[in-house]
Tab-separated table of N, CA and C in Angstrom:
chain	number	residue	atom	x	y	z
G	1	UNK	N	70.430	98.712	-56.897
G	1	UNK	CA	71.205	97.556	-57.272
G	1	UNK	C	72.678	97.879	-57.152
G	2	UNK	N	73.468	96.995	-57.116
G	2	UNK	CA	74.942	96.946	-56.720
G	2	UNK	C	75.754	97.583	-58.247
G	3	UNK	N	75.377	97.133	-59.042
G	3	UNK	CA	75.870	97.461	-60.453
G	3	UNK	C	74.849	97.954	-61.208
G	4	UNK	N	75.699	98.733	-62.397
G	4	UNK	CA	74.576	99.470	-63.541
G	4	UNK	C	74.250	97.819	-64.536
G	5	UNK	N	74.833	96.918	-64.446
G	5	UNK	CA	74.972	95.312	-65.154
G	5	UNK	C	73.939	94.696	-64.366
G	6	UNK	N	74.006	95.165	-62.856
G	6	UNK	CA	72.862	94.170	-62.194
G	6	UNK	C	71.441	95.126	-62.540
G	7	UNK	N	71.103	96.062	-62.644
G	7	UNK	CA	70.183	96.444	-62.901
G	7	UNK	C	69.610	96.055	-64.497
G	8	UNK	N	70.235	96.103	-65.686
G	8	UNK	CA	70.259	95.789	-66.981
G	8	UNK	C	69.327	94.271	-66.774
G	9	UNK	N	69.919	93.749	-65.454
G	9	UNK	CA	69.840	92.124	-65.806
G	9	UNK	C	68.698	92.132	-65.164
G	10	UNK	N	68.315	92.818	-63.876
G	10	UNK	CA	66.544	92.836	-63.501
G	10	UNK	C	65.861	93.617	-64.380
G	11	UNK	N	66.310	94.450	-65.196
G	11	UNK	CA	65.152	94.999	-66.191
G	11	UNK	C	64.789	93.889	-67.052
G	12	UNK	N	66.088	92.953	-67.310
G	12	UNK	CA	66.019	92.200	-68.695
G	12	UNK	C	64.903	90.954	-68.260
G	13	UNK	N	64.769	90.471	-66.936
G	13	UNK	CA	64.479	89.493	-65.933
G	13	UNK	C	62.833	89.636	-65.450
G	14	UNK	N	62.730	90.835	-65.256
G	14	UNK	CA	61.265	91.210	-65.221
G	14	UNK	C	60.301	91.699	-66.648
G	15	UNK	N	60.961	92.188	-67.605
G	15	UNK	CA	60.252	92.536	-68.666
G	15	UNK	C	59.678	90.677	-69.583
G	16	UNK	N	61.042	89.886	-69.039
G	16	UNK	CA	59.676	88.292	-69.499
G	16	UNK	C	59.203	88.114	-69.061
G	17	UNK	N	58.733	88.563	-67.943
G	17	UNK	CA	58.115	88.001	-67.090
G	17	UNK	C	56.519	89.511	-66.917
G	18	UNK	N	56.823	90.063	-68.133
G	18	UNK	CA	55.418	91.021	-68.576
G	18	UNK	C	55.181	92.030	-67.280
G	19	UNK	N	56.539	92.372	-66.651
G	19	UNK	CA	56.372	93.128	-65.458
G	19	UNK	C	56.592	94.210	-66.028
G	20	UNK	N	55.812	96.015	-65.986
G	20	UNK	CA	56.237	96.858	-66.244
G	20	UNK	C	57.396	97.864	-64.913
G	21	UNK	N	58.306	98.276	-65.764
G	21	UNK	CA	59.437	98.447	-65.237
G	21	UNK	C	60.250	99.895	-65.654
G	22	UNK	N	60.812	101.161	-64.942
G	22	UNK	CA	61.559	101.516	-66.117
G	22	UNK	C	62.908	102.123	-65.157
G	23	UNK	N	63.810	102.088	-65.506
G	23	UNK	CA	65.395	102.082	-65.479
G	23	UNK	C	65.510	104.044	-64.879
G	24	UNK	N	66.226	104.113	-63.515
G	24	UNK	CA	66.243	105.447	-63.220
G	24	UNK	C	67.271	105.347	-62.260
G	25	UNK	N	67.623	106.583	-62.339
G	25	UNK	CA	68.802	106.611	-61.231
G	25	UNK	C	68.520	106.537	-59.841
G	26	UNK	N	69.626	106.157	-58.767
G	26	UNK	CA	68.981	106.093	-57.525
G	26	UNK	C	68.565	107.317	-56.900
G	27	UNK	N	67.955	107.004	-56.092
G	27	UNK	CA	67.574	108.196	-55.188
G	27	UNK	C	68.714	108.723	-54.397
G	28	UNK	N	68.931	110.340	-53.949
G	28	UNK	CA	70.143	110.189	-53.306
G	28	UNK	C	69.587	109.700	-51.884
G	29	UNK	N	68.509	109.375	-51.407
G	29	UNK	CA	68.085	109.534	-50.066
G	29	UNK	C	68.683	107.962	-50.239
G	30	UNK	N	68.959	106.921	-51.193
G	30	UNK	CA	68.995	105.389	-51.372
G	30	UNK	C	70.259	105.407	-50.736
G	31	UNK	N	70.993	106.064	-51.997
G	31	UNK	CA	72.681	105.926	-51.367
G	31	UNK	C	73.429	107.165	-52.045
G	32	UNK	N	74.697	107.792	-52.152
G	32	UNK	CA	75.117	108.679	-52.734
G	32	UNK	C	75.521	108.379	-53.565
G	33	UNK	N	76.164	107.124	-54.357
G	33	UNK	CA	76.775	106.755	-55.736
G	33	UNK	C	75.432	107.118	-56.852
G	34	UNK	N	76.893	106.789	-57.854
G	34	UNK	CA	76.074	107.048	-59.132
G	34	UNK	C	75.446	105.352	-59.526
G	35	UNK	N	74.530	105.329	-58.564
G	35	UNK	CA	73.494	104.194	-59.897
G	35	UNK	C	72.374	103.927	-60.178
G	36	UNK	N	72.130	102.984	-60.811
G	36	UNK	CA	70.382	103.067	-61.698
G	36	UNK	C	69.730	101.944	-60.053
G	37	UNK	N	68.758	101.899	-60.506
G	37	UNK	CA	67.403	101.577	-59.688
G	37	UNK	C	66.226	101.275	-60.678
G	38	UNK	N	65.438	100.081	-60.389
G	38	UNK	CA	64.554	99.446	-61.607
G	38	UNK	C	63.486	100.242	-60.645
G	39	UNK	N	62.150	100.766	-60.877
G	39	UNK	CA	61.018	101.144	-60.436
G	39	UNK	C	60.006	100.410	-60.886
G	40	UNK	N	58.936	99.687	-60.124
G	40	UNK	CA	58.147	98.673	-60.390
G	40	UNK	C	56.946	99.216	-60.628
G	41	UNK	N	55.772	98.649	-61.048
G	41	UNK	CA	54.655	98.874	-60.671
G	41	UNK	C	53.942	98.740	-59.270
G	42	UNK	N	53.348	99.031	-58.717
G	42	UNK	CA	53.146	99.283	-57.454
G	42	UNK	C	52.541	97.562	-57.023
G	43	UNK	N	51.860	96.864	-58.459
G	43	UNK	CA	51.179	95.818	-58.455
G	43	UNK	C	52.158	94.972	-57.921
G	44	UNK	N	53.497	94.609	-58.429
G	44	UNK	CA	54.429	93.655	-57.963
G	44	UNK	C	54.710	93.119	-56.221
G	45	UNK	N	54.007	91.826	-56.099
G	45	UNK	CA	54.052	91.496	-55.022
G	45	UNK	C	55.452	91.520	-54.487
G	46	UNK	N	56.056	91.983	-53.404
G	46	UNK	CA	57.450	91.231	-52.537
G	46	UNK	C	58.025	89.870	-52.659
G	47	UNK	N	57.370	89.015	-52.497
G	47	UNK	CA	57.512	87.911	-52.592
G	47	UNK	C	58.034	87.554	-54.274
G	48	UNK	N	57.504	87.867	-55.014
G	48	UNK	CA	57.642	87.436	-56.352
G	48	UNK	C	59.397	88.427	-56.652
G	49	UNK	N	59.399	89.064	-56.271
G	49	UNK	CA	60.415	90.460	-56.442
G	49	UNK	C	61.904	89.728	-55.642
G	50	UNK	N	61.800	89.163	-54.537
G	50	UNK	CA	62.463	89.014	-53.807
G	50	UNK	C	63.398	87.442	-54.455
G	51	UNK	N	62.016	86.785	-54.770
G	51	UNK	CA	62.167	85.366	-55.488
G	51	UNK	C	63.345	85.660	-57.093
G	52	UNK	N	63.259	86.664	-57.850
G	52	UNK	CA	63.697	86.956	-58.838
G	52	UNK	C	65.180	87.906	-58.570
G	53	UNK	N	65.229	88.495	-57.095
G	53	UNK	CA	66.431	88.868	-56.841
G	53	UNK	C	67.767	87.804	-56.371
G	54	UNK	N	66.900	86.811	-55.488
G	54	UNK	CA	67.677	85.742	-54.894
G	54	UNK	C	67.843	84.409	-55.939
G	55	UNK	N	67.024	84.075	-56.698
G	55	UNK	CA	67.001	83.311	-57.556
G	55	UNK	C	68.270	83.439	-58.977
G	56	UNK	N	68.316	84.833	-59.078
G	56	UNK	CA	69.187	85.287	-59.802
G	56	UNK	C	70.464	86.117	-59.465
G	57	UNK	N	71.178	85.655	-58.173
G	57	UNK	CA	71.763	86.214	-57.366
G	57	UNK	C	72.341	87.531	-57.875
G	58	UNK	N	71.052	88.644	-57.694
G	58	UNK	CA	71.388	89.829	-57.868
G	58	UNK	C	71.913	90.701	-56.158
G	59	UNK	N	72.770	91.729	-56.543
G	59	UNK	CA	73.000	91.986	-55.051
G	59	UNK	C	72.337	93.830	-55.294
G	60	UNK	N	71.153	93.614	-54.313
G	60	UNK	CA	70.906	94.726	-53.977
G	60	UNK	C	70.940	95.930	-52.526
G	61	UNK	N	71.217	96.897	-52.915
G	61	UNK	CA	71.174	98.031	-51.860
G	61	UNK	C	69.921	97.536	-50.981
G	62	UNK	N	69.048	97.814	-51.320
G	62	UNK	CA	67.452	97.408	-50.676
G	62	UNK	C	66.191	97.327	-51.962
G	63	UNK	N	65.130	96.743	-51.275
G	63	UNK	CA	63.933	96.491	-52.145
G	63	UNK	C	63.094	97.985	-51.244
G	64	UNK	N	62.875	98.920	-51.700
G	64	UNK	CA	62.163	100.231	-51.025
G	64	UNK	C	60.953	100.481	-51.359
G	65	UNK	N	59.888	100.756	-50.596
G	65	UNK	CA	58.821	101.228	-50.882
G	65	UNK	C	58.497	102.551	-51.037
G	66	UNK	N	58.126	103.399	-51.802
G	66	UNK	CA	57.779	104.696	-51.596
G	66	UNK	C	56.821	104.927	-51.394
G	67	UNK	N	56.935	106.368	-50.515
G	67	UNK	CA	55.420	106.807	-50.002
G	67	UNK	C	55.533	108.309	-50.389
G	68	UNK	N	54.325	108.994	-50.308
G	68	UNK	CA	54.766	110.601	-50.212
G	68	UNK	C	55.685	111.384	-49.541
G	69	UNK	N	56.725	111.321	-50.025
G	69	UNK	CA	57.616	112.585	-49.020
G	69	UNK	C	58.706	111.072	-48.459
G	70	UNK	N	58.647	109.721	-48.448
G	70	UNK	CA	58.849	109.094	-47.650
G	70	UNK	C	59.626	107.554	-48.906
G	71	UNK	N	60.783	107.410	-47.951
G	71	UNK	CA	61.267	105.822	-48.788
G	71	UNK	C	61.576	104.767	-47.582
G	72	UNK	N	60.997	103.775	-47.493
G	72	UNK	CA	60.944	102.993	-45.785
G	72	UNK	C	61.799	101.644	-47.408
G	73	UNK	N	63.248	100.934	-46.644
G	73	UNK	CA	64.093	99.595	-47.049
G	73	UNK	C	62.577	98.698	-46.404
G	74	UNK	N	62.366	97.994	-47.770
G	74	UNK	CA	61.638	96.534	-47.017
G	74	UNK	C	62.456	95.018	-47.274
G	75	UNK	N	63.329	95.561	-47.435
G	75	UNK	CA	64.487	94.180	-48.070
G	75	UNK	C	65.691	94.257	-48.732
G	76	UNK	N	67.071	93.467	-48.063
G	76	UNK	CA	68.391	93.889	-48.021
G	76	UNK	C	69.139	92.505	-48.931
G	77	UNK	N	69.811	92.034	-49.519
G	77	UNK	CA	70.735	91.354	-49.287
G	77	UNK	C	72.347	91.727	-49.254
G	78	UNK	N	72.532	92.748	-48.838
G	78	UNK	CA	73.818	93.182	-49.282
G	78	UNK	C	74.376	93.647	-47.770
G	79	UNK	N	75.697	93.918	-47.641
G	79	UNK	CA	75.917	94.738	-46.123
G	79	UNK	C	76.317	96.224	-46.749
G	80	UNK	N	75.991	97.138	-45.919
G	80	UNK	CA	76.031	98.275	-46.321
G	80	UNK	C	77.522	98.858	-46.157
């Protein structure tokens, strides 16, 4: 997320919405600044995720998937 405020506000945004969630710093592989990153349950569809980023005009780095050993961007709104 763009801010440690925009992250606060998707933790605050998904926890009514009974999504488990918990607050961590970014990855450095994400970006090199210092900031937080919400981590989802793996259950959380894209679509629903994406709907709650744009809906609430949050500005994020990317929506990332992790894999073993591996972080593939599946969704941007921001310019880098």
């Amino acid at each position: 997320l763009k801010s440690t405020h925009h992250a606060m506000m998707l933790e605050h945004i998904i926890k009514d919405q009974n999504i488990k969630s918990i607050t961590i710093p970014t990855p450095r592989a994400v970006t090199s600044s210092c900031g937080m990153s919400v981590k989802l349950q793996a259950e959380v569809k894209l679509h629903t995720l994406v709907e709650i980023v744009e809906k609430n005009k949050l500005q994020v780095v990317g929506i990332f998937e992790v894999g073993y050993n591996s972080l593939e961007r599946i969704y941007t709104n921001m310019e880098e």
